[in-house]
PDB file of C-alpha atoms in Angstrom:
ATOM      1  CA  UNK A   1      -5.329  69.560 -14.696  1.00  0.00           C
ATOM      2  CA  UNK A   2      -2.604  66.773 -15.374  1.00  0.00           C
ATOM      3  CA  UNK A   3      -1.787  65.562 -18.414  1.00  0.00           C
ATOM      4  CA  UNK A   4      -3.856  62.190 -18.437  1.00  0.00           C
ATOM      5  CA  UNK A   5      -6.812  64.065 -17.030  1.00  0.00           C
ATOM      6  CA  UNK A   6      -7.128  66.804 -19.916  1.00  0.00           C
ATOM      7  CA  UNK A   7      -6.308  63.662 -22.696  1.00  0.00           C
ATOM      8  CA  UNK A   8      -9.445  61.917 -21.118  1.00  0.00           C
ATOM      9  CA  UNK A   9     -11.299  65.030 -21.844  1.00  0.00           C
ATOM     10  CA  UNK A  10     -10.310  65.166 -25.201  1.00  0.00           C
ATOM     11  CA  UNK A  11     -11.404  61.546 -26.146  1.00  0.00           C
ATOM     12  CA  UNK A  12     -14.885  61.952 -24.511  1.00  0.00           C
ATOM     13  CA  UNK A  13     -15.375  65.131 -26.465  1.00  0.00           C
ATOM     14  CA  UNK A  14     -14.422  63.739 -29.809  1.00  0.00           C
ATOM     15  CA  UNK A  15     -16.237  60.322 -29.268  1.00  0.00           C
ATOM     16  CA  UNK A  16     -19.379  62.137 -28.467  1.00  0.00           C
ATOM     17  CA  UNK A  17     -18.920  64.872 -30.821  1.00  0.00           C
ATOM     18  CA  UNK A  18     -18.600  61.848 -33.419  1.00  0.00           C
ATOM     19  CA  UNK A  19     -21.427  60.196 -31.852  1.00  0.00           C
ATOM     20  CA  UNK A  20     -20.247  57.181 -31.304  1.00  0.00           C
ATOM     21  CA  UNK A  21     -20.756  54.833 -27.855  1.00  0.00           C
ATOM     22  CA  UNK A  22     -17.930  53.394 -26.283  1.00  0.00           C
ATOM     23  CA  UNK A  23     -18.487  50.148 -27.694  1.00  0.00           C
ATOM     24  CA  UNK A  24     -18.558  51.434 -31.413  1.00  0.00           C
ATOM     25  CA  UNK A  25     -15.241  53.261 -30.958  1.00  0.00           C
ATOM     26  CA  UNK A  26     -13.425  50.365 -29.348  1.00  0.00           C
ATOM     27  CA  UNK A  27     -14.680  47.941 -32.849  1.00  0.00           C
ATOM     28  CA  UNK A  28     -13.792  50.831 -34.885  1.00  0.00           C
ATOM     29  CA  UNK A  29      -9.766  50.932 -33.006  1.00  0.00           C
ATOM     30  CA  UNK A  30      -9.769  47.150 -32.804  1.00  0.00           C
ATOM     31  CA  UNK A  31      -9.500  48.201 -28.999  1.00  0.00           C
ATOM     32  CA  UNK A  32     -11.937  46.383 -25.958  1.00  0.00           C
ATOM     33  CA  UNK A  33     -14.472  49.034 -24.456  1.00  0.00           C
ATOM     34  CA  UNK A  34     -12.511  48.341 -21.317  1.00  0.00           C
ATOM     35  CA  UNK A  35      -9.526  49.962 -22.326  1.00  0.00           C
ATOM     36  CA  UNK A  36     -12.059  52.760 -24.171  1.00  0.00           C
ATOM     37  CA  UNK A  37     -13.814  53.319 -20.396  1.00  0.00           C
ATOM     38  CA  UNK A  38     -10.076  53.594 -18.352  1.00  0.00           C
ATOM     39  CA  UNK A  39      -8.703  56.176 -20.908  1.00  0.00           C
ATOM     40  CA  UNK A  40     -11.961  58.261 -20.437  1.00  0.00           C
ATOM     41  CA  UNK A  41     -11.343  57.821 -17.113  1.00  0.00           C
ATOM     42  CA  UNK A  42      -8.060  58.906 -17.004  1.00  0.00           C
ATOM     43  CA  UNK A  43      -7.165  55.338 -15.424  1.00  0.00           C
ATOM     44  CA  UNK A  44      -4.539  53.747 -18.022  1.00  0.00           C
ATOM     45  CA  UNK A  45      -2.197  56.147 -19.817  1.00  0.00           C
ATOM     46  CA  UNK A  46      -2.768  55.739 -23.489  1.00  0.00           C
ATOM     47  CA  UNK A  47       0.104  54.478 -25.656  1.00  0.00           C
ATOM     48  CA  UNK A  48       1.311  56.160 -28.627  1.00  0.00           C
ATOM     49  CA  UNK A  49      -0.190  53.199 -31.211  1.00  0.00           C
ATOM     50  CA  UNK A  50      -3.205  53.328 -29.426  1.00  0.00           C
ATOM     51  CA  UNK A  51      -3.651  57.147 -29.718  1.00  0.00           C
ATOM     52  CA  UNK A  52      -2.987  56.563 -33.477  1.00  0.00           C
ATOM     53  CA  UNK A  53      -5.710  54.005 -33.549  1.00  0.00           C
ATOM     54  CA  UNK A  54      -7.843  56.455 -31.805  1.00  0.00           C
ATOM     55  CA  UNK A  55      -7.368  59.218 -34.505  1.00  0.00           C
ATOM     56  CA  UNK A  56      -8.043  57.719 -36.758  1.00  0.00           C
ATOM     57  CA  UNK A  57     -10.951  55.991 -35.758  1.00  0.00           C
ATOM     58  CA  UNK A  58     -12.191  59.037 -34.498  1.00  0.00           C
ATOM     59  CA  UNK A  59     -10.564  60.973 -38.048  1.00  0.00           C
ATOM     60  CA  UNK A  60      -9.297  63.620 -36.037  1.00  0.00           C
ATOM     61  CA  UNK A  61      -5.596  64.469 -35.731  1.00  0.00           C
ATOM     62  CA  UNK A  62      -3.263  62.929 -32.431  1.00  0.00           C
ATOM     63  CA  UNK A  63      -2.724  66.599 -31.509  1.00  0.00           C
ATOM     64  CA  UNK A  64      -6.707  67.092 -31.596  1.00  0.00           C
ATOM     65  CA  UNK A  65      -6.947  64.326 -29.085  1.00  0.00           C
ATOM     66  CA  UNK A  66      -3.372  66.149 -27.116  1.00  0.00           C
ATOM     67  CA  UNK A  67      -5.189  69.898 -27.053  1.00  0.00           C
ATOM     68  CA  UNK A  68      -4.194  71.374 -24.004  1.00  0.00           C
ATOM     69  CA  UNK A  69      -1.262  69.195 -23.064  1.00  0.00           C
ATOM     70  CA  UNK A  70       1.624  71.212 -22.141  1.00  0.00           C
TER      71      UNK A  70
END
């Protein structure tokens, strides 16, 4: 599993976990749900600011979100 593949996983898991929709974490990150839907999809390789912005809005750590990235 490549890198961008096992991130993908890791954002599903902790939106979900968090319970939030798509739509809700992208108002939260101040991100569109469009750019929420290709990172789940492992279609658009997620920056470093907007992995911050995802931490946070998910208020889990960037390595939580980079678990089983070698």
């Amino acid at each position: 599993m490549g890198s961008v593949d096992r991130f993908s996983r890791n954002l599903r898991a902790h939106r979900t976990e968090a319970g939030l929709s798509q739509e809700r974490l992208a108002a939260i990150c101040k991100l569109h749900r469009t750019e929420i839907s290709l990172l789940e999809r492992g279609e658009r390789e997620p920056r470093l600011s907007t992995m911050i912005r995802l931490s946070r809005g998910l208020n889990v750590p960037v390595a939580a979100l980079l678990e089983g990235i070698d």
